[in-house]
Short mmCIF file of C-alpha atoms in Angstrom, two decimals:
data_model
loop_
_atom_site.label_atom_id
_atom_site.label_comp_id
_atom_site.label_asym_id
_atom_site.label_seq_id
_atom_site.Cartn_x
_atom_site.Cartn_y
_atom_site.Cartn_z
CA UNK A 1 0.00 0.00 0.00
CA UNK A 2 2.81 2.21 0.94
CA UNK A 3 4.34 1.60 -2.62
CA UNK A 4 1.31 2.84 -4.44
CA UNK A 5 1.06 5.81 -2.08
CA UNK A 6 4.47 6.97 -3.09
CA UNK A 7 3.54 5.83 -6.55
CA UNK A 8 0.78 7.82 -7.77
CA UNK A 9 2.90 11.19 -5.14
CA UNK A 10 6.00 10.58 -7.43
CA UNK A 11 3.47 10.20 -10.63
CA UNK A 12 1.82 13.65 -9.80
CA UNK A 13 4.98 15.58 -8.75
CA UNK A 14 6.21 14.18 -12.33
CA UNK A 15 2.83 15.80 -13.99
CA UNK A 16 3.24 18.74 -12.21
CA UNK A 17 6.80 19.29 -13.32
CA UNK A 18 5.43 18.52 -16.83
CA UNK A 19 2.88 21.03 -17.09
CA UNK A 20 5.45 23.63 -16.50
CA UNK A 21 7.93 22.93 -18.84
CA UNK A 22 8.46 26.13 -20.85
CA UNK A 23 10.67 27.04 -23.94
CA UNK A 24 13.61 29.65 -23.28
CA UNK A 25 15.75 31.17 -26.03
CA UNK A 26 17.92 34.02 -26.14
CA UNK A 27 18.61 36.53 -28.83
CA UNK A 28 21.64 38.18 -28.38
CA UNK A 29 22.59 41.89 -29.27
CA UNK A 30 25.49 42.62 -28.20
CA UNK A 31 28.59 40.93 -26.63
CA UNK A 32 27.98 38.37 -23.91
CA UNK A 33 30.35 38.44 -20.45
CA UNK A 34 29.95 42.41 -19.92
CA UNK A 35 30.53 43.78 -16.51
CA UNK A 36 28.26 42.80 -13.61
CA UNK A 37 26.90 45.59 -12.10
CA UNK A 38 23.78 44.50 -10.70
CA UNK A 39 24.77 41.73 -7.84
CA UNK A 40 20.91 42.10 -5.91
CA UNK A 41 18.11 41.07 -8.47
CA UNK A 42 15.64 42.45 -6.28
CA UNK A 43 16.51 45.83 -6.97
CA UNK A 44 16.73 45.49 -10.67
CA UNK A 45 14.35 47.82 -12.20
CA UNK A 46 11.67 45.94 -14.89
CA UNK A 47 10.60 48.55 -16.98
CA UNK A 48 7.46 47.73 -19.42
CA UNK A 49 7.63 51.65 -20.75
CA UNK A 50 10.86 52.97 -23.09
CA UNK A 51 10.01 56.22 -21.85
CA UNK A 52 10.38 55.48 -18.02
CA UNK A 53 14.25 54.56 -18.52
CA UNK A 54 15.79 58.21 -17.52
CA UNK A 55 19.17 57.90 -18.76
CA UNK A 56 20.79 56.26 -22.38
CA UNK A 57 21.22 52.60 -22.54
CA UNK A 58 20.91 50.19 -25.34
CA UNK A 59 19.97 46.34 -25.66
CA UNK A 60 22.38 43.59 -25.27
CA UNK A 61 19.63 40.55 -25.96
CA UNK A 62 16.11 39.41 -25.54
CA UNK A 63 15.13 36.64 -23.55
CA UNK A 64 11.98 34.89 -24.17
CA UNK A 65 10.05 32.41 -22.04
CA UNK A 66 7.12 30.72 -23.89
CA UNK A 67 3.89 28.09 -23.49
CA UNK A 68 3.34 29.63 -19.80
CA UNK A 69 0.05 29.10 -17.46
CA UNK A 70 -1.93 32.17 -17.00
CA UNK A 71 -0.88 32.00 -13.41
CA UNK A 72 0.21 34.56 -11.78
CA UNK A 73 2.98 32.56 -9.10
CA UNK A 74 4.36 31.20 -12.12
CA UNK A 75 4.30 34.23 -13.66
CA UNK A 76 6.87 35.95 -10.84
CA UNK A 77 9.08 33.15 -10.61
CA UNK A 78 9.90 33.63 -14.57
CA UNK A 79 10.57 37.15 -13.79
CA UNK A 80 12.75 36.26 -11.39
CA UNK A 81 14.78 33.98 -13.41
CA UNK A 82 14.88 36.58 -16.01
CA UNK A 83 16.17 38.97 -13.89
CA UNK A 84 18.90 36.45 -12.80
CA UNK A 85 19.85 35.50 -16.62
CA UNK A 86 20.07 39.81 -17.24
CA UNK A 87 22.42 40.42 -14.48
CA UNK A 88 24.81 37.26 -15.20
CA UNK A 89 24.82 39.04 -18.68
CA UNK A 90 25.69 42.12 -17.58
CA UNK A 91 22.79 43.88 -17.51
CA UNK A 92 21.42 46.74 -15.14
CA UNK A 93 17.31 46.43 -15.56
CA UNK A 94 14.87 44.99 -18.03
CA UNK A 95 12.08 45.86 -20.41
CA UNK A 96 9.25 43.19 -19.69
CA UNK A 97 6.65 42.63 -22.31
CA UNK A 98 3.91 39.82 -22.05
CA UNK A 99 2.01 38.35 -24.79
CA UNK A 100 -0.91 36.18 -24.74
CA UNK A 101 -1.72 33.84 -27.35
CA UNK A 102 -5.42 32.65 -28.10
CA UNK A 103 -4.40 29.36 -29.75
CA UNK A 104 -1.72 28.04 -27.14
CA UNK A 105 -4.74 29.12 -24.49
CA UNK A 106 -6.56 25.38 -25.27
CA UNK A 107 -3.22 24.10 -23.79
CA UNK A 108 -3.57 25.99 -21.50
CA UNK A 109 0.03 28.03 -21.91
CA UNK A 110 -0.83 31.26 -23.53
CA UNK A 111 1.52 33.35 -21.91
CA UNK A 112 5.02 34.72 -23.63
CA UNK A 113 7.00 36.74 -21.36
CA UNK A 114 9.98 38.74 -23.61
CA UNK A 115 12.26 40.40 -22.09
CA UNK A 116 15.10 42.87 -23.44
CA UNK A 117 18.36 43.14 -21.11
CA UNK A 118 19.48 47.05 -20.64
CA UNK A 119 22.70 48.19 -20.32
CA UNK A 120 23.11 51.91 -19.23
CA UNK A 121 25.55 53.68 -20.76
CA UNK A 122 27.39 55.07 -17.93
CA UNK A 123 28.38 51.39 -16.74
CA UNK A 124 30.56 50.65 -19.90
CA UNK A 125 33.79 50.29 -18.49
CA UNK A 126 36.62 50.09 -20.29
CA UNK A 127 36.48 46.03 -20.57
CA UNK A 128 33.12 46.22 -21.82
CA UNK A 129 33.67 48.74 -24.80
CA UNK A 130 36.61 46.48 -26.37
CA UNK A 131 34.02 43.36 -26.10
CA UNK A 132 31.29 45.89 -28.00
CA UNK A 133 34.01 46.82 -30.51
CA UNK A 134 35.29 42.96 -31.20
CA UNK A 135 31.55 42.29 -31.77
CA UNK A 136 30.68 44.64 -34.23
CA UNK A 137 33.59 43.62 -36.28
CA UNK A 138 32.43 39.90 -36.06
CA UNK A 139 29.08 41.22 -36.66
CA UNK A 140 30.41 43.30 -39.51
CA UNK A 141 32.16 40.49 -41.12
CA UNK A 142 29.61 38.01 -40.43
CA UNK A 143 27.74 40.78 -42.93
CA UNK A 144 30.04 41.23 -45.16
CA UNK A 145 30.20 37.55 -46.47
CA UNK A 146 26.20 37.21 -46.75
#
């Protein structure tokens, strides 16, 4: 008895896990490994506005979490790890856009969270500016043979 008790637990853990299963990807912008400036994710600021971020930045990448519940729990912990993936790349906030799509809602994962990681300008440091450089040249000659 004790067997199928911790049978059908394990089974609905397993389904539960399951149903939560999102797709990721990444899309970068810029070079990856810039300086880490922002070391507590709680205070990162998640902008949804352009027009709220006071002072120049640009993109470095947009992160994208897909097929998610409408649930709201869910919901937070994504931004969370979204927060965690922008500062390991460097960046200082996020703009948070979130899309719902009618035909993943019969699975019941219409949610697409996108997220683009900011860099401020004033945080380049010296490091980071010879990583932007080397990347626009690859970028440029990535170009250049198309």
């Amino acid at each position: 008895m004790k067997k199928l008790i911790l049978s059908v637990f394990a089974l609905c853990v397993l389904c539960a896990c399951a149903g939560i299963i999102t797709n990721t990807d990444y899309i970068p912008m810029g070079p990856d490994g810039l300086t880490v400036q922002v070391t507590d994710i709680s205070k990162m600021p998640v902008f949804t506005y352009l027009k709220d971020i006071k002072e120049p930045w640009a993109p470095i990448g947009m992160y994208r979490v897909k097929a998610l519940p409408d649930d709201d729990s869910v919901l937070k912990a994504e931004i969370l790890r979204i927060k965690k993936a922008a500062a390991a790349k460097g960046a200082n906030a996020i703009i948070l856009n979130q899309f719902y799509d009618d035909a993943a809602a019969e699975d019941g994962h219409p949610i697409t969270l996108a997220a683009y990681f900011v860099k401020y300008a004033k945080d380049i440091t010296e490091e980071d500016k010879a990583k932007i450089r080397e990347y626009a040249e690859i970028e440029r000659l990535k170009n250049a043979s198309n």
